[in-house]
Structure formats: structure tokens, C-alpha cells
Amino acid sequence: MWRLALSSSRSPQSLIVSESDAGAKNLGKPVEDEAVDKNIFKDCSKIAFYRRQKQQLSKKSTYRALLDSVTAGKESTRFQIINEAAKVPLLAEVYGIEGNIFRLKINEETPLKPRYEVPDVLTSKPSTVRLISCSGDTGSLVLANGKGDLKCHITANPFKIDLVSEEDVVMSINSLGQLYFEQLQIPPKQSRATKENEEDTSDDTTQENQEELGLWEEKFRNFVDVKDNGPASIGLDFSLHGFEHVYGIPQHAESHQLKNTSDGDAYRLYNLDVYGYKIHDKMGIYGSVPYLLAHKLGRTLGIFWLNASETLVEINTEPAVKYALTQTGPVAAKQKVRSQTDVHWMSESGIIDVFLLTGPTPSDVFKQYSYLTGTQAMPPLFSLGYHQCRWNYEDEHDVKAVDAGFDEHDIPYDVMWLDIEHTEGKRYFTWDKKRFPNPKRMQELLRSKKRKLVVISDPHIKIDPDYLVYAKAKEQGFFVRNHEGGDFEGVCWPGLSSYLDFTSPKVRQWYSSLFAFSVYQGSTDILYIWNDMNEPSVFRGPELTMQKNAIHHGNWEHRELHNIYGFYQQMATAEGLIQRSKGKERPFVLTRSFFAGSQKYGAVWTGDNTAEWSYLKISIPMLLTLSVTGISFCGADVGGFIGNPEAELLVRWYQAGAYQPFFRGHATKDTKRREPWLFGEEHTQLIQEAIRERYTLLPYWYSLFYSAHVASQPVMRPLWVEFPDELETFGVEDEYMLGSALLVHPVTEPKATVVDVFLPGSNEVWYDSKTFSHWKGACTVKIPVALDTIPVFQRGGSVVPIKTTIGRSTGCMTDSPYGLWVALSTKGSAVGEFYLDDGHSFQYLHQKQFLHRKFSFASGVLTNSCADKRGHYPSKCVVEQILVLGLKKHPSSVTSHSPDI
């Protein structure tokens, strides 16, 4: 421990590519500057299971629970529910799960064949808590957790579940009667064969109606989806009482707060390769996390819908009505009506498997979700630095020149990236012998400056018997199969390709082995991986993806698991990088496609954005949504992937990206080169300053990621997470918190001279990180902004660790001294934490080789104490600078005391 005492400062799609290697035309490379062609993709009206559910639900057919069938087992309480029309019972199971979580599963009691249940997303089998059956009214059942403060009140007819917290109904399930469950049927041809002597079959739909409803075949454009298992969709509604603000269900280029869908399309969760996606649109793009959060004063809830098939989410919010007239006998009484948000989930197949996270605080909900799906992987320190990418750096000479350019202009960076052109004809795990004849020498150049290399590895494998990866996968049956049983073949960057079946544990194990240094020739231990095109992207497929009736491991159709395909590739890649180091080194894997739980394996980005101001602006709510749904390591391509940003936009994007978790500049082929020094001296200096600010704050970033890793707290946080009792924060999405200490308001408008910054917290004080001016909270402040201004404010009461000198990479800063920014609260106190380990290995986990310190300032004394006594880690670093903001008087003396720790 050390103490610093101050004795008494006024602180101042259209898709075309030419690919000679494949001899293929029209493969699918997006044409520059063309907006996405939405006709390639479905809206809700073109989705058959959506039409079926809407048609059937309009008939108001209801389910009832058969409470005389209730059985209470060790893990769950089971009972049947039945639809009056279908007469075939479903099995409902209610589980109590450790940490104030409820789980509801609904499945066929005796299906014709097993229905798909999503594996591998939950970190382990959740520990159950036995629910206690309490006496309910006639026709109801009450299940309570051990403490009795949370109850499930199950009503028999019509079937409904109310989630009750301390006698307050916070959520109702099926209160709108939208439970929908298509039970598996015998195919019509078989059915007719068995009933050929009967006058009537149970299926009274006409041929024309069958086509409209897409029961056994569904047509879209020139594609026909043949459904051997027939219709199998599910749906259920959730009413959130008193809630007007809901968030989550990424990925969409939309606002952070979810919008009503009553006047348009539902939010679609279906992983698709959408080049230059349209903003403020609910169409599905690259990833899907079927997890929604709701927040109101005093309560946060979560709904995790564990289903990997195509999913639609409808949202209808009714704001609170101050008074409504209710007739009670002869007297008309005025009664306040609470707000309510109804959320309707619909999925194409699978079972209903939903987790209800009861909070009550945002922090509690984050912990509950990560208990189920895992926390953010602890990233290697280098990956929090700046990444330089382009499709494509041309050759080893180009890489060397760009690397030297950063040094010449004194701009730090950590990682050089190579896109698909580094390979031999788009064959992954190979190198183009003309462009990259000596990849190890190139990596040694980067290593000499403590930098790294990232290369791309996509899931499609070029069909070429002479390509070893293809030949081995073909021989062992490792590809996804088509409907007829042969290897699925689709067109992607290499031309005709087959797609590895990452849902198979054997395929994942084999794929992981490809990263071994002895197998991946030319790779070294500073090479890391980028998984792209893993929705999967299939250029000539329906909606540019794989046919839904393709067959995976276990004979499951692709429709059952589409949204989890990319999740599995990232899992196998991360495992491969760990294995090649014999379990010693942390991996870094960036993925474009993702699912719930992808945070366990690395980072995610927002895909093919455009060099326009509107895309800079929308990146903030997109990243906030990813952050609250467990994926803290997220970012957007700085400058926009598509098009050529003007200098002002590029500067503003670097300034924003420097304060977002994953920080990478990237650009598509045929755009103008945009390395930071190519826009004139003034703009070079501004970009340099933004990147250097990122490196100054690396100790704070790393500490935040440790908190995300061990305590489930997002790195980038919407204001409502830090200020859950302030209604004014609930809809804010143009600014955000980094941890609990820094508020960032990126400039996202051209030629801006002033921005309105909302500073929350009536008892807070905020300090401008550059001028040290301070304001009280709970107000909007007009902040002048020149092109060199990044509005960043430190919250009073916080301590932020920094690096006082900047090296050319994170590795060059290992022994650089630290500083502390101490910003005092209105009470003259401050607290903060600092985490340090070797930045690359798992020794922090296995040998407890880490330092976790706590800083406290009170009564003029700054104290450094141990926050976790389990950890020990030697460091040569010293704290050479302490900045204290908010002192009432200049100190007359400063003394330090460093007893043995």
C-alpha cells in the first residue's frame, strides 16, 4: 500500500466480381457506391411462418393449462397445455435457476422426431433451485423461489403466467394469447398414402392456400425451400408492466431503444451478408442475439429467447396514461394506467426455451445473462490498441511501407491486417507466393516493433482437389451437405466452394488443428485471425446465404441453426489459437457473424458500413446494443468500409473510434488509400492525437475489460445503465459512458461548432478532460467544438489510471510509467481500480499472476490498496504523475508514504 497526503486547488447490391482464378463471373462482390438492394432480402410479408402465425392468431384460438397433470420434479415443475382446436397436448416445464432466473420450456410431448434444442451456448447446465408450490386460487398454480419474493403465478384457462416480484406483477406470459406451436406432421404424400381410403384428411387447406402459407414449400424469387419436416414455427408473447423502454436483440442498424413495430416490419434476427446495409431499418444483418432488456425506474428485466432459427420480434409500447376513467358501480373513478410494452417472439422452428432474468438492477441482469452464456473473454492487451486494415494491402513491400509510415508520423498502432488477397487464390491457410513470398520475415519485422498480424479465414473452402484443406475435408465428410445428400456447393470469393460444418465437434476439432504452426506454414505466434463471411455468405443463394434445407451434423436442417453457424466458426478458431500455444496464450479472433455467447471467443464488428456521417452516428447505438447484450468487445470500421470519407469525417470517426472498444480502420477494395497521414498535415496531427489518446487510456481500458470478464459489466455503457433512476437518460444514444468514470459525446455532424452534452446526475460533478472546467450534473451544456475537440468528461468521484508516455505499440509501453487522474466528487472523495497482468497469457487465471489495486481519495489522502489479495505480479512501473481535479485550495505540501505491501 502507498498513501499520498495533500495538506490542503482550485482546479483550473448489386453484386459483381471478376475472379480470374475461379474463372467465375457475378460472384457477389458488391459494386462500389450502390445501396443495398432490399429486393434481395425478405420483409415480413415474404416470410411464410410470419403469415401463418398472423392468420392463425387472428382466430383467437386459446391454450389452457391442465393443472391436474402437474408433476414437481427435482429440477422443474411440469404440466400439459392444450389448444382447444388442436387437442394435442404440449409439455410445459418451469425451472427456477440460481441467481433469480426462471426458465420456461414448451415442447411437444411426443413429437414425430426430436425438435432442435440449441446446444453449446449455455456455459454449463444451469444450477436449478427447487420451486415451492404455494396454494393458488382454483384454476391456478403458484410457484415460488426459496426466498418467496419471486413467484410464477400460472393461470389455467386461458393459459397465462404472471411473474410476480414482491406482490407486483412485472411480466405476463401469453396474456395476449399469442402462444403458437406448429407440431410436426407426417408429410402430405405419406399422409395421403396412409389415408387413401378415407374421405377426408385432417389437413383441410387447399393447394393454393398451402402455397400461400408455405407449409411444405416456400418460394422466394427464384428459390424454392423444400421443407421435409413441414411447418414447425413457434411463438409467444410477453407483456412488461410499467415498462416503456426496451433494448437489445442485435444486430440492426437502428436506435438503441427499440421502436414500436405496429406500423411496419418486425425486428428480424437472421444472419445475412448485407453490404452497405440501410440504416434505421429492422432487417437482419450479420449477427443475432435473441436477448431483450427492459428498464424502468426501480427495475430491469431480461428475456433470453434461446432459438437459433430465423426469428422475428414485434414490439408494441403503450405509454402511461395519467388518468383513465373506470366505471365502478355508479361512480366513475379516475385511475392511473401504467405503461406497458408487449414483446412477441416468433421463430421458424425449434422449441420454446426462454430465460426470464429478473434483475432487479441493470448490473444484476448483466450477471444473470453472463451466468448463462459466459462473460467477455479477457482480450490480449495488444488487441485494445489501434488496428490498421484494408482490402487489401498488396504485398510484403506494401505492409513494410505502411508499418514504416506509422513510425515516421509518430502514430502508435498494434496490428496490421491482411484480407483475402494475401492467400493463393482465396485458399485459406496459404500465402500468395508472389505477393508474400516470405511471410515469416514480414512477421519478424512486425515483431521487432512488438506488433502483430491478423489474417482472414472464411468458412467457404475452394473446391480444388489439389488444395489440401479441401481434399482432407472432402475425404472426411466435413462439409455441410445439400438436400440430396452430396456436399453443399455455393459461390463465394474463391468461386465454387463447399462450406465446413462447424456444428460438428469433429469438424471444429479438425479446423482448430489447422492453426498449428507445423500445419499453417508461414504462420507465427504473432499471427491472429479474422472470421468473415460466416453468416454464411453464399453469393447465389437465397438472400445471399445457405439454403435452409441444407443438412448439418446430426441430420439437422440449416434452418434450425442458421444463426449459430458463425458462432461455431469463431469458437473453433479461438480454440485453435489456444491449442497452438499449448494452452498458454489468449487468442484474438474477430468475427462478423455472431450469436448469444459469442463474447466468450473474441470481438465483433458492425460489418460493411459506409463512409457517411449517418453511419458514424448510427455506430454509437449499434455498439451500445451489442454492449448491453454481453458483447463488450465491439467496434465499427473507422472511416466507413465503403466509399471515400472526406477529411473531416475521417478525423471525427477516429475521434469516436478511439473511445470505442474495438478500434480498427478499414476500407474496401478500389477506395482511395486512407492511411492517417494522407490527408494533409493538419488532419494527420488530429488523427495522431486521437490515436494517442487511446494509448494514454490503455490502463483504464484494460481494467474495464477485466471488469467485463470477471464481473459482467459492459465496457461501453448507455447512460441508463450508470444512472438507472434518471428517466432523462433512458433514451440517450448520442453519448455514453466508458466504465463508470468517463462520459463520451462524439461529434457526428459535419461542420459542427457546438454540441449539446447532457451531463446526468443531480448530485454529480463533471470535469472536461482537456480544460478541467467543471459542471454540476442533471443539465445540458453547450460545448464549443473545433475539429480537434473530442467532448470527454470525467465523473467526479472517480480515479482513472493512464500511461504518461506513449510508445509505438502496446508492447513498447510495458514498462512506461503510469499516471492517475483523480476527479473529486462534491464531497471531495474519489475511488477507482487498476488491473495489470502480463497482457497475453492465461497466467492471471491459472497462477493468479495479476495485480488488482484500488485507489481511494478522502480527506486529502490518496490511498492505494489491494483489491484482490489472491493476485501477485511483479512490475517495474511507477506512478509518476497524479492529477487531482476539484480541490478547493492549492496544497501547501505533498507527502508520500510507501510501506511494504
Tab-separated table of N, CA and C in Angstrom, residues 693-815:
chain	number	residue	atom	x	y	z
A	693	GLU	N	-4.544	9.429	-27.685
A	693	GLU	CA	-5.449	9.448	-26.529
A	693	GLU	C	-5.889	8.033	-26.177
A	694	ARG	N	-6.105	7.222	-27.213
A	694	ARG	CA	-6.466	5.824	-26.960
A	694	ARG	C	-5.356	5.139	-26.156
A	695	TYR	N	-4.106	5.342	-26.572
A	695	TYR	CA	-2.990	4.673	-25.906
A	695	TYR	C	-2.754	5.229	-24.500
A	696	THR	N	-3.013	6.505	-24.299
A	696	THR	CA	-2.910	7.072	-22.955
A	696	THR	C	-3.841	6.351	-21.989
A	697	LEU	N	-5.039	5.998	-22.471
A	697	LEU	CA	-6.055	5.405	-21.592
A	697	LEU	C	-6.003	3.875	-21.549
A	698	LEU	N	-4.989	3.259	-22.130
A	698	LEU	CA	-4.947	1.795	-22.163
A	698	LEU	C	-5.072	1.132	-20.782
A	699	PRO	N	-4.438	1.667	-19.731
A	699	PRO	CA	-4.633	1.025	-18.420
A	699	PRO	C	-6.093	1.029	-17.973
A	700	TYR	N	-6.814	2.101	-18.299
A	700	TYR	CA	-8.237	2.171	-17.950
A	700	TYR	C	-9.026	1.174	-18.798
A	701	TRP	N	-8.755	1.139	-20.117
A	701	TRP	CA	-9.429	0.184	-20.995
A	701	TRP	C	-9.222	-1.249	-20.497
A	702	TYR	N	-7.992	-1.575	-20.177
A	702	TYR	CA	-7.678	-2.947	-19.773
A	702	TYR	C	-8.382	-3.302	-18.463
A	703	SER	N	-8.432	-2.347	-17.553
A	703	SER	CA	-9.137	-2.565	-16.283
A	703	SER	C	-10.633	-2.764	-16.519
A	704	LEU	N	-11.202	-2.013	-17.469
A	704	LEU	CA	-12.624	-2.175	-17.783
A	704	LEU	C	-12.898	-3.561	-18.367
A	705	PHE	N	-11.992	-4.030	-19.229
A	705	PHE	CA	-12.207	-5.355	-19.800
A	705	PHE	C	-12.076	-6.444	-18.740
A	706	TYR	N	-11.219	-6.232	-17.753
A	706	TYR	CA	-11.147	-7.190	-16.661
A	706	TYR	C	-12.465	-7.225	-15.894
A	707	SER	N	-13.052	-6.052	-15.685
A	707	SER	CA	-14.348	-5.982	-15.003
A	707	SER	C	-15.433	-6.675	-15.828
A	708	ALA	N	-15.390	-6.513	-17.150
A	708	ALA	CA	-16.347	-7.210	-18.012
A	708	ALA	C	-16.137	-8.722	-17.917
A	709	HIS	N	-14.883	-9.123	-17.846
A	709	HIS	CA	-14.528	-10.543	-17.833
A	709	HIS	C	-14.931	-11.231	-16.535
A	710	VAL	N	-14.727	-10.572	-15.403
A	710	VAL	CA	-14.991	-11.239	-14.117
A	710	VAL	C	-16.297	-10.811	-13.467
A	711	ALA	N	-16.811	-9.630	-13.834
A	711	ALA	CA	-17.999	-9.120	-13.142
A	711	ALA	C	-19.144	-8.796	-14.095
A	712	SER	N	-18.969	-9.084	-15.385
A	712	SER	CA	-20.056	-8.983	-16.381
A	712	SER	C	-20.503	-7.566	-16.691
A	713	GLN	N	-19.711	-6.566	-16.300
A	713	GLN	CA	-20.141	-5.182	-16.532
A	713	GLN	C	-19.675	-4.698	-17.901
A	714	PRO	N	-20.572	-4.127	-18.719
A	714	PRO	CA	-20.171	-3.679	-20.056
A	714	PRO	C	-19.066	-2.634	-19.990
A	715	VAL	N	-18.228	-2.621	-21.008
A	715	VAL	CA	-17.176	-1.605	-21.105
A	715	VAL	C	-17.783	-0.280	-21.558
A	716	MET	N	-18.533	-0.330	-22.642
A	716	MET	CA	-19.223	0.840	-23.199
A	716	MET	C	-20.676	0.761	-22.739
A	717	ARG	N	-21.131	1.795	-22.025
A	717	ARG	CA	-22.427	1.689	-21.343
A	717	ARG	C	-23.355	2.828	-21.740
A	718	PRO	N	-24.612	2.510	-22.057
A	718	PRO	CA	-25.585	3.597	-22.205
A	718	PRO	C	-25.771	4.295	-20.871
A	719	LEU	N	-26.177	5.552	-20.912
A	719	LEU	CA	-26.299	6.313	-19.667
A	719	LEU	C	-27.261	5.661	-18.681
A	720	TRP	N	-28.325	5.000	-19.189
A	720	TRP	CA	-29.311	4.439	-18.260
A	720	TRP	C	-28.716	3.336	-17.391
A	721	VAL	N	-27.649	2.705	-17.840
A	721	VAL	CA	-27.009	1.661	-17.040
A	721	VAL	C	-26.338	2.263	-15.812
A	722	GLU	N	-25.660	3.398	-15.987
A	722	GLU	CA	-24.987	4.061	-14.867
A	722	GLU	C	-25.925	4.926	-14.041
A	723	PHE	N	-27.005	5.381	-14.671
A	723	PHE	CA	-27.962	6.258	-13.977
A	723	PHE	C	-29.373	5.687	-14.146
A	724	PRO	N	-29.605	4.514	-13.544
A	724	PRO	CA	-30.864	3.799	-13.786
A	724	PRO	C	-32.093	4.470	-13.190
A	725	ASP	N	-31.898	5.431	-12.301
A	725	ASP	CA	-33.034	6.109	-11.670
A	725	ASP	C	-33.304	7.486	-12.260
A	726	GLU	N	-32.685	7.778	-13.406
A	726	GLU	CA	-32.882	9.078	-14.047
A	726	GLU	C	-33.531	8.880	-15.413
A	727	LEU	N	-34.806	9.182	-15.462
A	727	LEU	CA	-35.615	8.958	-16.655
A	727	LEU	C	-35.028	9.637	-17.883
A	728	GLU	N	-34.360	10.777	-17.677
A	728	GLU	CA	-33.811	11.533	-18.814
A	728	GLU	C	-32.732	10.749	-19.563
A	729	THR	N	-32.141	9.755	-18.918
A	729	THR	CA	-31.055	9.007	-19.566
A	729	THR	C	-31.559	7.860	-20.432
A	730	PHE	N	-32.824	7.474	-20.290
A	730	PHE	CA	-33.284	6.198	-20.844
A	730	PHE	C	-33.254	6.165	-22.370
A	731	GLY	N	-33.365	7.315	-23.010
A	731	GLY	CA	-33.388	7.337	-24.467
A	731	GLY	C	-32.154	7.937	-25.100
A	732	VAL	N	-31.128	8.241	-24.297
A	732	VAL	CA	-29.936	8.912	-24.830
A	732	VAL	C	-29.072	7.904	-25.596
A	733	GLU	N	-28.682	8.237	-26.824
A	733	GLU	CA	-27.837	7.329	-27.597
A	733	GLU	C	-26.772	8.054	-28.402
A	734	ASP	N	-26.609	9.364	-28.180
A	734	ASP	CA	-25.529	10.081	-28.878
A	734	ASP	C	-24.323	10.298	-27.980
A	735	GLU	N	-24.398	9.793	-26.755
A	735	GLU	CA	-23.269	9.821	-25.832
A	735	GLU	C	-23.362	8.580	-24.954
A	736	TYR	N	-22.288	8.279	-24.253
A	736	TYR	CA	-22.249	7.032	-23.494
A	736	TYR	C	-21.150	7.117	-22.449
A	737	MET	N	-21.161	6.153	-21.550
A	737	MET	CA	-20.128	6.035	-20.534
A	737	MET	C	-19.123	4.965	-20.940
A	738	LEU	N	-17.839	5.232	-20.672
A	738	LEU	CA	-16.820	4.180	-20.681
A	738	LEU	C	-16.582	3.828	-19.226
A	739	GLY	N	-16.990	2.623	-18.847
A	739	GLY	CA	-16.964	2.301	-17.434
A	739	GLY	C	-17.881	3.251	-16.691
A	740	SER	N	-17.533	3.510	-15.457
A	740	SER	CA	-18.350	4.435	-14.665
A	740	SER	C	-17.734	5.822	-14.589
A	741	ALA	N	-16.545	6.020	-15.192
A	741	ALA	CA	-15.795	7.258	-14.952
A	741	ALA	C	-15.827	8.264	-16.092
A	742	LEU	N	-15.901	7.824	-17.350
A	742	LEU	CA	-15.775	8.751	-18.478
A	742	LEU	C	-17.057	8.806	-19.289
A	743	LEU	N	-17.500	10.017	-19.580
A	743	LEU	CA	-18.638	10.241	-20.469
A	743	LEU	C	-18.101	10.781	-21.787
A	744	VAL	N	-18.516	10.145	-22.901
A	744	VAL	CA	-18.005	10.497	-24.226
A	744	VAL	C	-19.164	10.920	-25.116
A	745	HIS	N	-19.013	12.044	-25.784
A	745	HIS	CA	-20.030	12.537	-26.719
A	745	HIS	C	-19.356	12.821	-28.070
A	746	PRO	N	-19.221	11.785	-28.925
A	746	PRO	CA	-18.565	12.013	-30.216
A	746	PRO	C	-19.300	13.054	-31.051
A	747	VAL	N	-18.541	13.784	-31.849
A	747	VAL	CA	-19.125	14.753	-32.775
A	747	VAL	C	-19.473	14.002	-34.054
A	748	THR	N	-20.758	13.995	-34.411
A	748	THR	CA	-21.212	13.176	-35.549
A	748	THR	C	-21.916	14.005	-36.619
A	749	GLU	N	-21.768	15.319	-36.563
A	749	GLU	CA	-22.357	16.187	-37.584
A	749	GLU	C	-21.242	16.975	-38.268
A	750	PRO	N	-21.363	17.184	-39.572
A	750	PRO	CA	-20.325	17.958	-40.273
A	750	PRO	C	-20.352	19.426	-39.877
A	751	LYS	N	-19.162	20.019	-39.890
A	751	LYS	CA	-19.001	21.455	-39.637
A	751	LYS	C	-19.614	21.890	-38.305
A	752	ALA	N	-19.602	20.991	-37.338
A	752	ALA	CA	-20.160	21.321	-36.021
A	752	ALA	C	-19.247	22.309	-35.297
A	753	THR	N	-19.845	23.292	-34.657
A	753	THR	CA	-19.095	24.247	-33.832
A	753	THR	C	-19.488	24.155	-32.367
A	754	VAL	N	-20.620	23.504	-32.098
A	754	VAL	CA	-21.073	23.340	-30.718
A	754	VAL	C	-21.902	22.056	-30.646
A	755	VAL	N	-21.796	21.345	-29.533
A	755	VAL	CA	-22.648	20.176	-29.306
A	755	VAL	C	-23.335	20.326	-27.950
A	756	ASP	N	-24.541	19.794	-27.872
A	756	ASP	CA	-25.282	19.780	-26.614
A	756	ASP	C	-24.976	18.474	-25.890
A	757	VAL	N	-24.310	18.592	-24.758
A	757	VAL	CA	-23.927	17.410	-23.981
A	757	VAL	C	-24.786	17.349	-22.731
A	758	PHE	N	-25.480	16.227	-22.559
A	758	PHE	CA	-26.261	16.022	-21.342
A	758	PHE	C	-25.359	15.404	-20.282
A	759	LEU	N	-25.240	16.085	-19.146
A	759	LEU	CA	-24.443	15.586	-18.028
A	759	LEU	C	-25.404	15.109	-16.942
A	760	PRO	N	-25.532	13.793	-16.746
A	760	PRO	CA	-26.539	13.270	-15.817
A	760	PRO	C	-26.110	13.378	-14.361
A	761	GLY	N	-27.075	13.141	-13.489
A	761	GLY	CA	-26.784	13.028	-12.059
A	761	GLY	C	-26.907	14.326	-11.303
A	762	SER	N	-27.979	14.492	-10.569
A	762	SER	CA	-28.198	15.748	-9.834
A	762	SER	C	-27.152	15.967	-8.752
A	763	ASN	N	-26.528	14.888	-8.279
A	763	ASN	CA	-25.500	15.025	-7.244
A	763	ASN	C	-24.082	14.848	-7.796
A	764	GLU	N	-23.974	14.869	-9.127
A	764	GLU	CA	-22.681	14.642	-9.757
A	764	GLU	C	-22.001	15.953	-10.132
A	765	VAL	N	-20.678	15.851	-10.301
A	765	VAL	CA	-19.912	16.940	-10.896
A	765	VAL	C	-19.079	16.320	-12.008
A	766	TRP	N	-18.955	17.050	-13.124
A	766	TRP	CA	-18.263	16.538	-14.303
A	766	TRP	C	-17.138	17.489	-14.690
A	767	TYR	N	-15.997	16.909	-15.082
A	767	TYR	CA	-14.818	17.696	-15.437
A	767	TYR	C	-14.470	17.454	-16.908
A	768	ASP	N	-14.293	18.524	-17.661
A	768	ASP	CA	-13.808	18.406	-19.029
A	768	ASP	C	-12.392	17.827	-18.988
A	769	SER	N	-12.150	16.754	-19.736
A	769	SER	CA	-10.870	16.051	-19.627
A	769	SER	C	-9.702	16.856	-20.174
A	770	LYS	N	-9.977	17.921	-20.942
A	770	LYS	CA	-8.903	18.733	-21.510
A	770	LYS	C	-8.745	20.074	-20.792
A	771	THR	N	-9.864	20.765	-20.586
A	771	THR	CA	-9.784	22.115	-19.999
A	771	THR	C	-9.900	22.083	-18.486
A	772	PHE	N	-10.399	20.976	-17.924
A	772	PHE	CA	-10.639	20.795	-16.491
A	772	PHE	C	-11.773	21.673	-15.968
A	773	SER	N	-12.490	22.349	-16.857
A	773	SER	CA	-13.702	23.057	-16.430
A	773	SER	C	-14.674	22.044	-15.849
A	774	HIS	N	-15.523	22.495	-14.951
A	774	HIS	CA	-16.431	21.530	-14.340
A	774	HIS	C	-17.860	22.070	-14.299
A	775	TRP	N	-18.816	21.135	-14.309
A	775	TRP	CA	-20.235	21.450	-14.274
A	775	TRP	C	-20.924	20.509	-13.303
A	776	LYS	N	-21.987	20.971	-12.720
A	776	LYS	CA	-22.850	20.085	-11.941
A	776	LYS	C	-23.705	19.266	-12.898
A	777	GLY	N	-24.146	18.108	-12.431
A	777	GLY	CA	-24.917	17.212	-13.283
A	777	GLY	C	-26.368	17.633	-13.410
A	778	ALA	N	-27.130	16.781	-14.108
A	778	ALA	CA	-28.554	16.995	-14.378
A	778	ALA	C	-28.794	18.247	-15.211
A	779	CYS	N	-27.930	18.466	-16.212
A	779	CYS	CA	-28.120	19.621	-17.079
A	779	CYS	C	-27.525	19.320	-18.455
A	780	THR	N	-27.955	20.094	-19.438
A	780	THR	CA	-27.392	20.017	-20.785
A	780	THR	C	-26.492	21.222	-20.996
A	781	VAL	N	-25.276	20.959	-21.421
A	781	VAL	CA	-24.268	22.008	-21.572
A	781	VAL	C	-23.910	22.147	-23.043
A	782	LYS	N	-23.809	23.374	-23.515
A	782	LYS	CA	-23.356	23.615	-24.882
A	782	LYS	C	-21.827	23.688	-24.872
A	783	ILE	N	-21.216	22.757	-25.554
A	783	ILE	CA	-19.755	22.655	-25.572
A	783	ILE	C	-19.236	23.078	-26.945
A	784	PRO	N	-18.399	24.121	-27.007
A	784	PRO	CA	-17.797	24.500	-28.294
A	784	PRO	C	-16.872	23.384	-28.781
A	785	VAL	N	-16.943	23.073	-30.073
A	785	VAL	CA	-16.092	22.019	-30.615
A	785	VAL	C	-15.393	22.494	-31.886
A	786	ALA	N	-14.079	22.593	-31.815
A	786	ALA	CA	-13.274	22.743	-33.023
A	786	ALA	C	-12.978	21.337	-33.540
A	787	LEU	N	-12.284	21.239	-34.654
A	787	LEU	CA	-12.011	19.922	-35.221
A	787	LEU	C	-11.088	19.091	-34.332
A	788	ASP	N	-10.381	19.738	-33.421
A	788	ASP	CA	-9.504	18.982	-32.517
A	788	ASP	C	-10.194	18.578	-31.222
A	789	THR	N	-11.504	18.849	-31.098
A	789	THR	CA	-12.206	18.620	-29.832
A	789	THR	C	-12.919	17.282	-29.818
A	790	ILE	N	-12.638	16.475	-28.802
A	790	ILE	CA	-13.422	15.277	-28.516
A	790	ILE	C	-14.075	15.510	-27.146
A	791	PRO	N	-15.375	15.737	-27.087
A	791	PRO	CA	-16.000	16.001	-25.780
A	791	PRO	C	-15.970	14.764	-24.880
A	792	VAL	N	-15.060	14.780	-23.915
A	792	VAL	CA	-14.918	13.698	-22.941
A	792	VAL	C	-14.911	14.324	-21.559
A	793	PHE	N	-15.681	13.732	-20.644
A	793	PHE	CA	-15.826	14.287	-19.299
A	793	PHE	C	-15.567	13.204	-18.271
A	794	GLN	N	-14.817	13.563	-17.235
A	794	GLN	CA	-14.571	12.618	-16.150
A	794	GLN	C	-15.536	12.909	-15.015
A	795	ARG	N	-16.104	11.856	-14.516
A	795	ARG	CA	-17.106	11.953	-13.454
A	795	ARG	C	-16.428	12.204	-12.116
A	796	GLY	N	-16.918	13.182	-11.410
A	796	GLY	CA	-16.407	13.424	-10.066
A	796	GLY	C	-16.606	12.203	-9.197
A	797	GLY	N	-15.569	11.885	-8.412
A	797	GLY	CA	-15.621	10.690	-7.577
A	797	GLY	C	-14.911	9.502	-8.179
A	798	SER	N	-14.191	9.724	-9.298
A	798	SER	CA	-13.541	8.611	-9.984
A	798	SER	C	-12.030	8.802	-10.060
A	799	VAL	N	-11.317	7.694	-10.209
A	799	VAL	CA	-9.875	7.684	-10.448
A	799	VAL	C	-9.624	6.869	-11.711
A	800	VAL	N	-8.948	7.474	-12.680
A	800	VAL	CA	-8.682	6.820	-13.959
A	800	VAL	C	-7.176	6.624	-14.118
A	801	PRO	N	-6.713	5.369	-14.268
A	801	PRO	CA	-5.280	5.130	-14.495
A	801	PRO	C	-4.927	5.358	-15.963
A	802	ILE	N	-3.755	5.925	-16.199
A	802	ILE	CA	-3.313	6.230	-17.565
A	802	ILE	C	-1.838	5.849	-17.725
A	803	LYS	N	-1.353	5.911	-18.970
A	803	LYS	CA	0.071	5.857	-19.267
A	803	LYS	C	0.534	7.284	-19.585
A	804	THR	N	1.650	7.679	-19.009
A	804	THR	CA	2.115	9.063	-19.202
A	804	THR	C	3.001	9.220	-20.425
A	805	THR	N	3.555	8.126	-20.947
A	805	THR	CA	4.326	8.204	-22.180
A	805	THR	C	3.801	7.154	-23.152
A	806	ILE	N	3.821	7.488	-24.438
A	806	ILE	CA	3.249	6.635	-25.469
A	806	ILE	C	4.370	6.020	-26.293
A	807	GLY	N	4.317	4.706	-26.491
A	807	GLY	CA	5.255	4.016	-27.371
A	807	GLY	C	4.611	3.752	-28.718
A	808	ARG	N	5.341	3.086	-29.600
A	808	ARG	CA	4.769	2.865	-30.931
A	808	ARG	C	3.823	1.674	-30.978
A	809	SER	N	3.721	0.928	-29.888
A	809	SER	CA	2.742	-0.156	-29.763
A	809	SER	C	2.545	-0.432	-28.280
A	810	THR	N	1.531	-1.200	-27.952
A	810	THR	CA	1.290	-1.506	-26.534
A	810	THR	C	2.484	-2.248	-25.930
A	811	GLY	N	3.093	-3.140	-26.720
A	811	GLY	CA	4.233	-3.905	-26.211
A	811	GLY	C	5.418	-3.038	-25.864
A	812	CYS	N	5.552	-1.900	-26.555
A	812	CYS	CA	6.656	-0.975	-26.264
A	812	CYS	C	6.388	-0.115	-25.039
A	813	MET	N	5.194	-0.240	-24.469
A	813	MET	CA	4.810	0.598	-23.322
A	813	MET	C	4.742	-0.189	-22.020
A	814	THR	N	5.189	-1.445	-22.054
A	814	THR	CA	5.047	-2.304	-20.884
A	814	THR	C	5.622	-1.665	-19.628
A	815	ASP	N	6.792	-1.080	-19.751
A	815	ASP	CA	7.450	-0.507	-18.574
A	815	ASP	C	7.299	1.002	-18.483
